[in-house]
mmCIF file with all atom_site columns, C-alpha atoms in Angstrom:
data_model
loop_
_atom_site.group_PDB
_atom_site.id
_atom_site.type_symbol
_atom_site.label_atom_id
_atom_site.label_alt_id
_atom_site.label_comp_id
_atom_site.label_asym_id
_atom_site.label_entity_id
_atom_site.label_seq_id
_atom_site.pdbx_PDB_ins_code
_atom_site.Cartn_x
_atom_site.Cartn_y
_atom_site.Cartn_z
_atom_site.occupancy
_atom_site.B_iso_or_equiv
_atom_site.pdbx_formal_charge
_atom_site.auth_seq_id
_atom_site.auth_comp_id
_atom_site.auth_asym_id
_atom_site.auth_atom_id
_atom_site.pdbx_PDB_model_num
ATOM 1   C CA . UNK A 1 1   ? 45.857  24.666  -2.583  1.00 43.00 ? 803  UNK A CA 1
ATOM 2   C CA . UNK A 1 2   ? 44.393  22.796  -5.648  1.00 42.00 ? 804  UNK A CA 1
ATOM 3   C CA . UNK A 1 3   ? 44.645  20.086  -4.232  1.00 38.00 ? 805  UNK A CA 1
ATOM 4   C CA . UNK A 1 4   ? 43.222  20.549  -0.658  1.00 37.00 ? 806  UNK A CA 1
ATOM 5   C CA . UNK A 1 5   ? 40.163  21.969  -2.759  1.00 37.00 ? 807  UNK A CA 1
ATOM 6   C CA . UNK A 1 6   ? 39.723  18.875  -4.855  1.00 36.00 ? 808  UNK A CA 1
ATOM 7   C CA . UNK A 1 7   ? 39.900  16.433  -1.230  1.00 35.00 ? 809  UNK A CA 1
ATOM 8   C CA . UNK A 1 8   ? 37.216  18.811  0.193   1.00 40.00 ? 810  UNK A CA 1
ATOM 9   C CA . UNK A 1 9   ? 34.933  18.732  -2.724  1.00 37.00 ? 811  UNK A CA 1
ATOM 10  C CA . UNK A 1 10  ? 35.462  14.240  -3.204  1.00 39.00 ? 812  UNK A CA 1
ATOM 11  C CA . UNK A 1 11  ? 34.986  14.739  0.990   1.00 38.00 ? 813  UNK A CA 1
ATOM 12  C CA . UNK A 1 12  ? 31.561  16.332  0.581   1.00 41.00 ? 814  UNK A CA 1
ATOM 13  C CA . UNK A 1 13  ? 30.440  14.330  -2.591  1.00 39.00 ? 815  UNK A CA 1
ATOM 14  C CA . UNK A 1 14  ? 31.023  10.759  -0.560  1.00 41.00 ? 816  UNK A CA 1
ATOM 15  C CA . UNK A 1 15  ? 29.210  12.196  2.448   1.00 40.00 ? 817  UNK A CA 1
ATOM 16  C CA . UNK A 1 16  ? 26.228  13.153  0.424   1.00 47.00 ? 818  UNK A CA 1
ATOM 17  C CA . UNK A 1 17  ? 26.950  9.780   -1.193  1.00 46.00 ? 819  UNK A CA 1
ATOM 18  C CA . UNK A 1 18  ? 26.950  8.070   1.887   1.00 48.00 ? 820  UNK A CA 1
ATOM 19  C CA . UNK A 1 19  ? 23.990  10.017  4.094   1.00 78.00 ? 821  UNK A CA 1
ATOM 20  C CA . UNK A 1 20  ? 21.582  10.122  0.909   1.00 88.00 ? 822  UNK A CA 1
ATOM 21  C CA . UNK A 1 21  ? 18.267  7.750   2.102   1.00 94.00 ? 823  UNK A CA 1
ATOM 22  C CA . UNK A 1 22  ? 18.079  4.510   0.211   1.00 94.00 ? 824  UNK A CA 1
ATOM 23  C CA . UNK A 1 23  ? 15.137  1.871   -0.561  1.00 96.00 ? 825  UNK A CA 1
ATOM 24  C CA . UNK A 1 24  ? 13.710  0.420   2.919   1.00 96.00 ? 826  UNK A CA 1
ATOM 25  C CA . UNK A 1 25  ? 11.567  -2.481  3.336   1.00 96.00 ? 827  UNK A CA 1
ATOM 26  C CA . UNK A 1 26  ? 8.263   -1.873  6.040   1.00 97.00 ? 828  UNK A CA 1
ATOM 27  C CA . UNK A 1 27  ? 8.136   -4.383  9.081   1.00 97.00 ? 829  UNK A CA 1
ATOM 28  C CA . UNK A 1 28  ? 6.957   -7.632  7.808   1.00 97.00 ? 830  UNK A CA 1
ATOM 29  C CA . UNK A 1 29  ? 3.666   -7.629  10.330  1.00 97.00 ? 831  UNK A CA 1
ATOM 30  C CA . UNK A 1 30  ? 2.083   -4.187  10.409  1.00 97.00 ? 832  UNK A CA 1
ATOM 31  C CA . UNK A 1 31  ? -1.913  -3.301  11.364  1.00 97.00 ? 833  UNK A CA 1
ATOM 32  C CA . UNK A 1 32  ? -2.864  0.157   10.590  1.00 97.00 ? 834  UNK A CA 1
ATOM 33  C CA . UNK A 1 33  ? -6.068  2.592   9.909   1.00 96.00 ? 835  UNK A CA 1
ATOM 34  C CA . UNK A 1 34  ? -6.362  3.703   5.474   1.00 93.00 ? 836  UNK A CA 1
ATOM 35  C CA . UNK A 1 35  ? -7.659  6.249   4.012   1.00 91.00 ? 837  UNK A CA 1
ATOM 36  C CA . UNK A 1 36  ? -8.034  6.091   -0.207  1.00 86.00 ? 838  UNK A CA 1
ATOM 37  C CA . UNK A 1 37  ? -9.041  8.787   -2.659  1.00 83.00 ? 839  UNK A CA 1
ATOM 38  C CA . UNK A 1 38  ? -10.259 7.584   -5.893  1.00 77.00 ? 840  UNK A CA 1
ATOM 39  C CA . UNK A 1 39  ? -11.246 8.572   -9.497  1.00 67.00 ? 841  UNK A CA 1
ATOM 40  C CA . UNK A 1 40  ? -8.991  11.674  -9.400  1.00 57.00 ? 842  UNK A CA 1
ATOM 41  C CA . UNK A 1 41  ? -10.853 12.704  -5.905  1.00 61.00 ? 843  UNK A CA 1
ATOM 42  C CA . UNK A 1 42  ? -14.142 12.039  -7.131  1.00 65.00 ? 844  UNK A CA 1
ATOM 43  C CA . UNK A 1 43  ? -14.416 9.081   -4.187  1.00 72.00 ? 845  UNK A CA 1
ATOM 44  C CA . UNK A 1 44  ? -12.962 9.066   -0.881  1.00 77.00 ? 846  UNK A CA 1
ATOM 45  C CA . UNK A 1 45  ? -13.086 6.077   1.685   1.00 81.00 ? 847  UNK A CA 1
ATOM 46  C CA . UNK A 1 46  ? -11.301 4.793   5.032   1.00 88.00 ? 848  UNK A CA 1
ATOM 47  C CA . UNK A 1 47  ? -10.932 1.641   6.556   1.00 90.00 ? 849  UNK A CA 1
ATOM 48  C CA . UNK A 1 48  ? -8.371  -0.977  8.257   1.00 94.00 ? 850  UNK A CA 1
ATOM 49  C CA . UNK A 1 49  ? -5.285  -2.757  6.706   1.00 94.00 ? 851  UNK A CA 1
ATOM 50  C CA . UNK A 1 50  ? -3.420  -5.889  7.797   1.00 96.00 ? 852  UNK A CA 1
ATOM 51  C CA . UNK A 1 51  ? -0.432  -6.675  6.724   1.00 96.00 ? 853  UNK A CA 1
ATOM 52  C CA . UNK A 1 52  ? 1.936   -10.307 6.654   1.00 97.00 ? 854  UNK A CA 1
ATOM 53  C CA . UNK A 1 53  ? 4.798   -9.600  4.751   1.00 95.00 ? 855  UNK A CA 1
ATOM 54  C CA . UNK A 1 54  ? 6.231   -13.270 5.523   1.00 95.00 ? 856  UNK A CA 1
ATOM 55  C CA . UNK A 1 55  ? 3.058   -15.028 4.372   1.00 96.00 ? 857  UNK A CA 1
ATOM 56  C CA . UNK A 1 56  ? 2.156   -12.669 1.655   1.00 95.00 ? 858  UNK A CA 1
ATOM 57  C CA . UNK A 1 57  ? -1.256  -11.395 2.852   1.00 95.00 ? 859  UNK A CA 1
ATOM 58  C CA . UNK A 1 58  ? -3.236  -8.149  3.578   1.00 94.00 ? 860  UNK A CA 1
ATOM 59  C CA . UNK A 1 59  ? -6.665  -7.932  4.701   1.00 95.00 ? 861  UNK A CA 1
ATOM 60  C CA . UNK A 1 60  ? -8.430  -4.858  3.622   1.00 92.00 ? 862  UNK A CA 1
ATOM 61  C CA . UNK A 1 61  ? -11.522 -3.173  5.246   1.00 91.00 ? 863  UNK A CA 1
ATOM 62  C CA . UNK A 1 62  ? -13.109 -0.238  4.043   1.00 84.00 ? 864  UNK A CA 1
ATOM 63  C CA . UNK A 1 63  ? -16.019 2.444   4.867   1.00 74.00 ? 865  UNK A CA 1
ATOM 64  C CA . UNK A 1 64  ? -17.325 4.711   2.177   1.00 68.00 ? 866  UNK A CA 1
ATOM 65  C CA . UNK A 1 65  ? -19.880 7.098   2.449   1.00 58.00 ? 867  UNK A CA 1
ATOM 66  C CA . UNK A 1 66  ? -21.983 8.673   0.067   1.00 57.00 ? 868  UNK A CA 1
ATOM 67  C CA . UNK A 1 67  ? -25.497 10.599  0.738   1.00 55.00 ? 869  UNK A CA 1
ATOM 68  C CA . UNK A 1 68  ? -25.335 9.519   3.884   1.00 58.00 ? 870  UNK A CA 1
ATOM 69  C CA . UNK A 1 69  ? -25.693 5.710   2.468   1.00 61.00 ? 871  UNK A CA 1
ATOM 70  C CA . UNK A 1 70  ? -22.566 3.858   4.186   1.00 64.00 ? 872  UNK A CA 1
ATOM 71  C CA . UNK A 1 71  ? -20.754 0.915   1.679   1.00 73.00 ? 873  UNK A CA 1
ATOM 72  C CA . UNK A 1 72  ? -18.724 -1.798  3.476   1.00 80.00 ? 874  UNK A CA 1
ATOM 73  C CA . UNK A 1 73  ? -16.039 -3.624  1.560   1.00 84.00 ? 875  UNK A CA 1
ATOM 74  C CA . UNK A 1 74  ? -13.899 -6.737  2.696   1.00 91.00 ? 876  UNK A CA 1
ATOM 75  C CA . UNK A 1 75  ? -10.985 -7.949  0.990   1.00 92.00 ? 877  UNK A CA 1
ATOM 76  C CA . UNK A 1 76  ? -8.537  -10.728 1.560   1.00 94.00 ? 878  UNK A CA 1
ATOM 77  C CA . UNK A 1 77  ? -5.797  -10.886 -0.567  1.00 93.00 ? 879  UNK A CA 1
ATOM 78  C CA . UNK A 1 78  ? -2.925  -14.092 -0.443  1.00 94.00 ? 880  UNK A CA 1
ATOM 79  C CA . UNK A 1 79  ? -0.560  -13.820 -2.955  1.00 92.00 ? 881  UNK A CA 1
ATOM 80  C CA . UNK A 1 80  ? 0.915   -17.118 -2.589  1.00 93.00 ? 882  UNK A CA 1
ATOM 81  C CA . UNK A 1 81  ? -2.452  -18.564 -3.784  1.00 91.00 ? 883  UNK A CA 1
ATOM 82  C CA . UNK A 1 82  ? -2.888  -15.881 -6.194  1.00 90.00 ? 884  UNK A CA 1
ATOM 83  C CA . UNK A 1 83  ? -6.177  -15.482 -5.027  1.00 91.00 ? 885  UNK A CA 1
ATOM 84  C CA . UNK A 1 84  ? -8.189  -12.608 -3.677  1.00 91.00 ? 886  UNK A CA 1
ATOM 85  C CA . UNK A 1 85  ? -11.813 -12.906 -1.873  1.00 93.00 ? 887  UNK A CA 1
ATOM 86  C CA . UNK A 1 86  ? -14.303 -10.446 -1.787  1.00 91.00 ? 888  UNK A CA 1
ATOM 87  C CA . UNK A 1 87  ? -16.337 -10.834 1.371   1.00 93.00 ? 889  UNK A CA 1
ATOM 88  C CA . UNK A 1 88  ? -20.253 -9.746  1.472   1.00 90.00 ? 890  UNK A CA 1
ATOM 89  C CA . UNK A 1 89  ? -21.211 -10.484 5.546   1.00 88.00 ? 891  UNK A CA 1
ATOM 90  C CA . UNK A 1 90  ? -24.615 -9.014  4.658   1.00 85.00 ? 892  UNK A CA 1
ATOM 91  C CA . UNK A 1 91  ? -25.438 -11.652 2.776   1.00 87.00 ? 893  UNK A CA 1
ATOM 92  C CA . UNK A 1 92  ? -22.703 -14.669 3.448   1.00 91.00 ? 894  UNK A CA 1
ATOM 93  C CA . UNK A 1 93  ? -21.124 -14.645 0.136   1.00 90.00 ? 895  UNK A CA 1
ATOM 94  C CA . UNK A 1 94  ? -17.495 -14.522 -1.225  1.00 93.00 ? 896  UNK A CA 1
ATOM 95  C CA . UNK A 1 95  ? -16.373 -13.751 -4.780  1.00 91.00 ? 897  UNK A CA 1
ATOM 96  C CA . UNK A 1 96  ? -12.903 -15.792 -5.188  1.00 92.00 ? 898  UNK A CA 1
ATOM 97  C CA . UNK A 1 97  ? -10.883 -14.133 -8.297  1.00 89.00 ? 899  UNK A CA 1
ATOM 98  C CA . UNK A 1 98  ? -7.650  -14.477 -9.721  1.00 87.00 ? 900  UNK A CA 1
ATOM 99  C CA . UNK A 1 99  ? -4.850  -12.284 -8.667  1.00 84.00 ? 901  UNK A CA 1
ATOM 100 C CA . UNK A 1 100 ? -3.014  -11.282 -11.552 1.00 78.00 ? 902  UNK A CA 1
ATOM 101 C CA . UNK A 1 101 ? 0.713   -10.087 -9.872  1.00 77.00 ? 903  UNK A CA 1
ATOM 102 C CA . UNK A 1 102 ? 3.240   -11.331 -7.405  1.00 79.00 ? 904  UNK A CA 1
ATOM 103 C CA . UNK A 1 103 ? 3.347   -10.116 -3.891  1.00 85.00 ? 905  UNK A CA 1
ATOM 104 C CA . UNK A 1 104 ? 5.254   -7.092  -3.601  1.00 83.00 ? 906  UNK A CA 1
ATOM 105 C CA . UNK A 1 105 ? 6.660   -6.237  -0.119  1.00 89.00 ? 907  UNK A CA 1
ATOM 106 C CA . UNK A 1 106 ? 6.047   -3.198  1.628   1.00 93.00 ? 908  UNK A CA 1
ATOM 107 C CA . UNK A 1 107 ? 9.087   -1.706  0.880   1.00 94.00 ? 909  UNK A CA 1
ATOM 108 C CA . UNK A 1 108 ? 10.234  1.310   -1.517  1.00 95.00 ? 910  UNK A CA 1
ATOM 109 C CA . UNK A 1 109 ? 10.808  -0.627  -4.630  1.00 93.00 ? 911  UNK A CA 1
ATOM 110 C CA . UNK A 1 110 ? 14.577  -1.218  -4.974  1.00 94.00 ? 912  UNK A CA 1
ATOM 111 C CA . UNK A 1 111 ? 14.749  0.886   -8.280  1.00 94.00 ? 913  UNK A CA 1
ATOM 112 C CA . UNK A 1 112 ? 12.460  3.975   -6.728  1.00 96.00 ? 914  UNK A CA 1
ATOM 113 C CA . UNK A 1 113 ? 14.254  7.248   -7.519  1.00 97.00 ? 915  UNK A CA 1
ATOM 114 C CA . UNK A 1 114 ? 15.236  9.540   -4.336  1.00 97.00 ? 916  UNK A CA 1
ATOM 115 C CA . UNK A 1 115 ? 13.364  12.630  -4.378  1.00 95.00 ? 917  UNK A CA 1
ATOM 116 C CA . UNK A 1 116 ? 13.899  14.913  -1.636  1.00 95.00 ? 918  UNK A CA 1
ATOM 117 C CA . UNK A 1 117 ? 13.820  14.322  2.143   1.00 96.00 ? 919  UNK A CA 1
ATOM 118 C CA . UNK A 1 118 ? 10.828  16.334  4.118   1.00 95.00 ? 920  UNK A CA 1
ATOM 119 C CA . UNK A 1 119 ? 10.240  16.913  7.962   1.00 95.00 ? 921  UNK A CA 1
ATOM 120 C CA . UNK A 1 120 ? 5.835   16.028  8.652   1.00 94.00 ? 922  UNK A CA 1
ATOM 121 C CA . UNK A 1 121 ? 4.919   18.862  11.256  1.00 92.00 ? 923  UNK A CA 1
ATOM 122 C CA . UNK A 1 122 ? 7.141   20.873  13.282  1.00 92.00 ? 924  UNK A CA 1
ATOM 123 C CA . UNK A 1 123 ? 11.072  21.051  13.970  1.00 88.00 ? 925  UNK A CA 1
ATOM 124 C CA . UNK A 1 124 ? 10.246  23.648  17.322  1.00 92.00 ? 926  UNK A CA 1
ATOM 125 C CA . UNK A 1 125 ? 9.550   21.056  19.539  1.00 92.00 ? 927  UNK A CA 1
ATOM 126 C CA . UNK A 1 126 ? 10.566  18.104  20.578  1.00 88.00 ? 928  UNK A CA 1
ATOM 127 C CA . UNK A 1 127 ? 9.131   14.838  18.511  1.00 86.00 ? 929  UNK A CA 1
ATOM 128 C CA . UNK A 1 128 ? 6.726   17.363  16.484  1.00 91.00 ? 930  UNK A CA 1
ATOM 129 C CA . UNK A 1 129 ? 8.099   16.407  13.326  1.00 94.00 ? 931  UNK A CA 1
ATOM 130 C CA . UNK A 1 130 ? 8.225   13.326  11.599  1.00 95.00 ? 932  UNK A CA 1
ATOM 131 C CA . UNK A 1 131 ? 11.625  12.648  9.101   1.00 96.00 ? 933  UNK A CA 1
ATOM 132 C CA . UNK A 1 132 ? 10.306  11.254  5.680   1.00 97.00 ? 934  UNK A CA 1
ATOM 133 C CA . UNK A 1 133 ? 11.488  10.343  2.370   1.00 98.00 ? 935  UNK A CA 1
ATOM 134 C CA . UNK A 1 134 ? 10.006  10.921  -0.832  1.00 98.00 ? 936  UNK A CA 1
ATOM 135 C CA . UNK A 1 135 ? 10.430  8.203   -3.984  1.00 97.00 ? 937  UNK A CA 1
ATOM 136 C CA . UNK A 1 136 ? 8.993   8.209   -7.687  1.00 97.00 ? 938  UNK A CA 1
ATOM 137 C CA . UNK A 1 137 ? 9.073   5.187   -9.860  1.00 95.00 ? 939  UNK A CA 1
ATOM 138 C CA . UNK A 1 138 ? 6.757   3.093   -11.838 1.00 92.00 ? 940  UNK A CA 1
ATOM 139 C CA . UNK A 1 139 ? 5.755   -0.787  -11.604 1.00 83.00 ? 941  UNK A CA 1
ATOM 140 C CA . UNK A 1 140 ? 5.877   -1.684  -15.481 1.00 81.00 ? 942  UNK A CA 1
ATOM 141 C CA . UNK A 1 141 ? 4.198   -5.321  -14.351 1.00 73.00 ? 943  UNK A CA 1
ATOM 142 C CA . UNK A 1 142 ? 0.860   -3.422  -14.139 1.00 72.00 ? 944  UNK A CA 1
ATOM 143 C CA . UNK A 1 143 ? 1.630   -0.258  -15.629 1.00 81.00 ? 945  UNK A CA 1
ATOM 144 C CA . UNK A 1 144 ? 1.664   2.167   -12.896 1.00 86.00 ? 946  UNK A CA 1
ATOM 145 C CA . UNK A 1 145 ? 3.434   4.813   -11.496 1.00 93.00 ? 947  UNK A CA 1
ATOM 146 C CA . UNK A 1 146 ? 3.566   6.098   -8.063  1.00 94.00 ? 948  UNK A CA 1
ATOM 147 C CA . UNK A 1 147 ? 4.769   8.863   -5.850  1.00 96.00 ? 949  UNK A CA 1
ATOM 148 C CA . UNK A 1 148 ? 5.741   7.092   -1.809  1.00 97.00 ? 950  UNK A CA 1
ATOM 149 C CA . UNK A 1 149 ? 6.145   9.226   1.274   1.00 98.00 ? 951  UNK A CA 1
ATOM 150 C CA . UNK A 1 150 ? 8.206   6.790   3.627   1.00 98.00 ? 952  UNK A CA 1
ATOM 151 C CA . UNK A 1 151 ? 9.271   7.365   6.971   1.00 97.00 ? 953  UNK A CA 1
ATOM 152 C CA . UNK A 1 152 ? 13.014  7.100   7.434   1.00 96.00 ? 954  UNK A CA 1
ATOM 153 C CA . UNK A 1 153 ? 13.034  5.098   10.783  1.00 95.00 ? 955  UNK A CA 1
ATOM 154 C CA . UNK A 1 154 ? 11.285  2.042   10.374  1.00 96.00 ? 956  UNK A CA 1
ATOM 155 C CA . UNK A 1 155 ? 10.372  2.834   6.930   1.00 97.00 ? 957  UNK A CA 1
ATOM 156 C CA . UNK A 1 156 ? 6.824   2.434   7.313   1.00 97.00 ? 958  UNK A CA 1
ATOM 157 C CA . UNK A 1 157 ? 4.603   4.086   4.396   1.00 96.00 ? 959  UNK A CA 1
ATOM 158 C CA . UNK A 1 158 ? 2.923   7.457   5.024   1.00 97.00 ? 960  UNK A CA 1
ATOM 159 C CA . UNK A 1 159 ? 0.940   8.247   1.610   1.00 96.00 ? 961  UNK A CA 1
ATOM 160 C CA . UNK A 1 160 ? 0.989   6.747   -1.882  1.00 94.00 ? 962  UNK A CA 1
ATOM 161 C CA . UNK A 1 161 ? 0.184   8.316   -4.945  1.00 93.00 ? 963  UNK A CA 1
ATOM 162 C CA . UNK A 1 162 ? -0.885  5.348   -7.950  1.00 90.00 ? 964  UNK A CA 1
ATOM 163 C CA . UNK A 1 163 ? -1.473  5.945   -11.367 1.00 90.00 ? 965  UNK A CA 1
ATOM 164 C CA . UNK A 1 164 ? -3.203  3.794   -13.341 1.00 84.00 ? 966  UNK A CA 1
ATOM 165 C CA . UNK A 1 165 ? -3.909  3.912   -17.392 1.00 84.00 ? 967  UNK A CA 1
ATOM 166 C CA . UNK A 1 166 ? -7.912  4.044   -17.415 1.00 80.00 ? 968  UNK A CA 1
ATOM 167 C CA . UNK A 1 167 ? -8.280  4.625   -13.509 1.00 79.00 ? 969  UNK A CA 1
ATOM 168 C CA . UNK A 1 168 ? -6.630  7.988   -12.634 1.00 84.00 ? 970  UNK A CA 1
ATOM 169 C CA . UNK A 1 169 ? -4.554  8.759   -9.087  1.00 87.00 ? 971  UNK A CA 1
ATOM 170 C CA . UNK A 1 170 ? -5.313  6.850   -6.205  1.00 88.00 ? 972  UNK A CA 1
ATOM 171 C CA . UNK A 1 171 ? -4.141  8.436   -2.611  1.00 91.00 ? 973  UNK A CA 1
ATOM 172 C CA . UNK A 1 172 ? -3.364  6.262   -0.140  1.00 92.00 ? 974  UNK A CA 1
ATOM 173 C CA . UNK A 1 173 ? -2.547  7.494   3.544   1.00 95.00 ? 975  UNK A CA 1
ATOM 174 C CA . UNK A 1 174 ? -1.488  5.241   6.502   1.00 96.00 ? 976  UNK A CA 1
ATOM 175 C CA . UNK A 1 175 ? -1.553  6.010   9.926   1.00 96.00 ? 977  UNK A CA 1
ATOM 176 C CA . UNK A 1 176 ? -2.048  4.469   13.511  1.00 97.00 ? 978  UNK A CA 1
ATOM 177 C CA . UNK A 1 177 ? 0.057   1.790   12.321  1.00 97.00 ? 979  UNK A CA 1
ATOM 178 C CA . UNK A 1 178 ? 1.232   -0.959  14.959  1.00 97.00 ? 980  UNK A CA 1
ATOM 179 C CA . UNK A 1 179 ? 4.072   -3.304  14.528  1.00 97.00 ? 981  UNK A CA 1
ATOM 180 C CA . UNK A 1 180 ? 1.943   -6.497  14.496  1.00 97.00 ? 982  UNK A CA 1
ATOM 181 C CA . UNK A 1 181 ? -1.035  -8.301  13.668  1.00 96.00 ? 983  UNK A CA 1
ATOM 182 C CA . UNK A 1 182 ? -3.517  -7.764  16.169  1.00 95.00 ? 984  UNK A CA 1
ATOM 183 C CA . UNK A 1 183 ? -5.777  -11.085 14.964  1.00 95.00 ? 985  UNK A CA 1
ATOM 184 C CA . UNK A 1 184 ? -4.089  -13.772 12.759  1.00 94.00 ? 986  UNK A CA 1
ATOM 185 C CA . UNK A 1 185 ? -7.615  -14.964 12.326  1.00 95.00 ? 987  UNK A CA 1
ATOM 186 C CA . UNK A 1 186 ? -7.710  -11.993 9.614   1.00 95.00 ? 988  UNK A CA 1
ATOM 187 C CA . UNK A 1 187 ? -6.045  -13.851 7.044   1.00 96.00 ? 989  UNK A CA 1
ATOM 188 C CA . UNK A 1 188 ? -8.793  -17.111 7.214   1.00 95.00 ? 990  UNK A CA 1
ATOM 189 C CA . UNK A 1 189 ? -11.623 -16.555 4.781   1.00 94.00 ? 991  UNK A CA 1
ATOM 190 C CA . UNK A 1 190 ? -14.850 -16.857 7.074   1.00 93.00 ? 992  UNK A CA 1
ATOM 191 C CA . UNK A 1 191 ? -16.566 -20.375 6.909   1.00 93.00 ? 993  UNK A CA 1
ATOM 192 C CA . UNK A 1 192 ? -19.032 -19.092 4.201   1.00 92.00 ? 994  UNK A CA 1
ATOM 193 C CA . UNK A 1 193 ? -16.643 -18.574 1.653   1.00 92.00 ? 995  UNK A CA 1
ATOM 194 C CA . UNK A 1 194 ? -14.842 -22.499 1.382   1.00 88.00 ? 996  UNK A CA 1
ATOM 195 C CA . UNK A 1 195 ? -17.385 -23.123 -1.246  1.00 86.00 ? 997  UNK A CA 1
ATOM 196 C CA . UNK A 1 196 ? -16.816 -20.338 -3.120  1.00 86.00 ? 998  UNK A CA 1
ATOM 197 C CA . UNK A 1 197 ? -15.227 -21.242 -6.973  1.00 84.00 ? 999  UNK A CA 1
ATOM 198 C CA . UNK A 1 198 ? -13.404 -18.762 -9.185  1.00 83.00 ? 1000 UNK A CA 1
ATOM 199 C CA . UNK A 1 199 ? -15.211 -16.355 -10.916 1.00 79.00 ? 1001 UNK A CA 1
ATOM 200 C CA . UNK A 1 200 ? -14.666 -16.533 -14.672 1.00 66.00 ? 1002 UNK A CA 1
ATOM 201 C CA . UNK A 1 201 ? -13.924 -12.426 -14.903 1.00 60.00 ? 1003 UNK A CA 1
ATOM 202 C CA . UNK A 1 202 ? -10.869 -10.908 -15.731 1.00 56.00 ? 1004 UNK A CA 1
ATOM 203 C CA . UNK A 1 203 ? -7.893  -11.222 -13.365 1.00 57.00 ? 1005 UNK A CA 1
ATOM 204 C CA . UNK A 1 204 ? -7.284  -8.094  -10.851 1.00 59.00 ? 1006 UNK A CA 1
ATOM 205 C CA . UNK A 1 205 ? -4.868  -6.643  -8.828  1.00 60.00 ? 1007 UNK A CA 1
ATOM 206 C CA . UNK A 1 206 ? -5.372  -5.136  -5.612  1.00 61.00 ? 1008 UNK A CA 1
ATOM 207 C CA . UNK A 1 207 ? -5.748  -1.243  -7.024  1.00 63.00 ? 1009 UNK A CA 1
ATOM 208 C CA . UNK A 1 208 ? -8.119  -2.829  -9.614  1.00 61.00 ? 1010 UNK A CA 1
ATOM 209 C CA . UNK A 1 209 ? -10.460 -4.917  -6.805  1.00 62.00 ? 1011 UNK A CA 1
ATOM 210 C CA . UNK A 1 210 ? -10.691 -1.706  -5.243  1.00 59.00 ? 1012 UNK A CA 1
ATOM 211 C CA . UNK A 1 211 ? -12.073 0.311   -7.886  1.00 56.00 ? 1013 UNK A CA 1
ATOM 212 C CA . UNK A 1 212 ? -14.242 -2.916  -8.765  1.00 56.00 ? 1014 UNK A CA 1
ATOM 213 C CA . UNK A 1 213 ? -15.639 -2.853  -5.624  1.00 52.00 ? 1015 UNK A CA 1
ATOM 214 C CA . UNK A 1 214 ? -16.139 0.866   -5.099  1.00 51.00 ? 1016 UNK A CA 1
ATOM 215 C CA . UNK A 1 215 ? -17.914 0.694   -8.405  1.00 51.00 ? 1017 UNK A CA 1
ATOM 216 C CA . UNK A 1 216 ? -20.720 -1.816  -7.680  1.00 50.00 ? 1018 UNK A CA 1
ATOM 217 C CA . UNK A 1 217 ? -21.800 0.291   -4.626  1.00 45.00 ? 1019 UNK A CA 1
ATOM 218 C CA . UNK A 1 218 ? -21.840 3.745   -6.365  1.00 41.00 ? 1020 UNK A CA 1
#
């Protein structure tokens, strides 16, 4: 009897072993709508994302409103050139800066811990409920810790909670995301900005060009 109780207990401990969700890694081409919540709440914005996990790139566009005065931002990122352009159409400019990490996939980060598994909406109908998995962790390279919602099928992200020492939470949410990129041309900085040198200004990171940015149009 002992011993069919110690199979049964090993039995359930490997299939809890074996069904628990472990670290995905997105689609490598993924276009999608953003929404970002800065300075602890104090700032909200929206925008579009591309993404090119194979040639390390993600264009960013973003909307913020405040008093009724709409900001536009423009950011293209390519982390093979460890360079990131900040793109003014009004007036034809680009700032080119250093970026300061490596390209990091869209992907739970391998070392992410598991957190719980979550159904989005509704179980009492058919496809009104979406199967996600939650993962905490921090990125020591620029000191930051996060909180990721992932979907479990396809692993594509949902929301992302970022800490940063001196910048507060950032929420990120994704959604209307397509499995593609919709216009290559996104990743070519427009024709005004192949002059453009490096600034001499501290080297950023992608949650850092975003506060920048948000900043100079407060």
């Amino acid at each position: 009897m002992k011993l069919l109780v110690l199979l049964s207990v090993c039995s359930c401990l490997a299939l809890n072993a074996w069904t628990q969700p472990r670290p995905c890694v997105s689609p490598p081409w993924i276009t999608g709508g953003i929404s970002m919540s800065m300075k602890d709440g104090a700032k909200t914005s929206s925008g579009m994302f591309t993404y090119d996990g194979w040639g390390q790139q993600v264009r960013f566009r973003n909307f913020e409103t405040e008093h009724s005065t709409t900001h536009f931002t423009d950011l293209l990122m390519n982390f093979k050139q460890k360079v990131i352009y900040e793109i003014d159409h009004a007036s034809q400019t680009c700032k080119k800066k250093s970026l300061e990490t490596s390209f990091h996939p869209m992907q739970v980060p391998p070392d992410s811990l598991f957190f719980g598994q979550a159904i989005m909406g509704t179980t009492s109908i058919p496809a009104g409920g979406l199967l996600v998995n939650n993962w905490v962790g921090e990125v020591s390279e620029i000191k930051a810790q996060y909180m990721l919602i992932f979907s479990e099928y396809t692993c594509l992200p949902i929301t992302a909670m970022v800490h940063r020492p001196g910048l507060g939470w950032t929420a990120i949410s994704f959604f209307n995301q397509v499995l593609t990129v919709l216009d290559p041309s996104d990743f070519t900085p427009p024709a005004f900005c192949q002059n453009a040198v490096f600034e001499e200004t501290e080297n950023t990171d992608f949650i850092k060009a975003i506060h920048s940015v948000i900043e100079q149009n407060i």
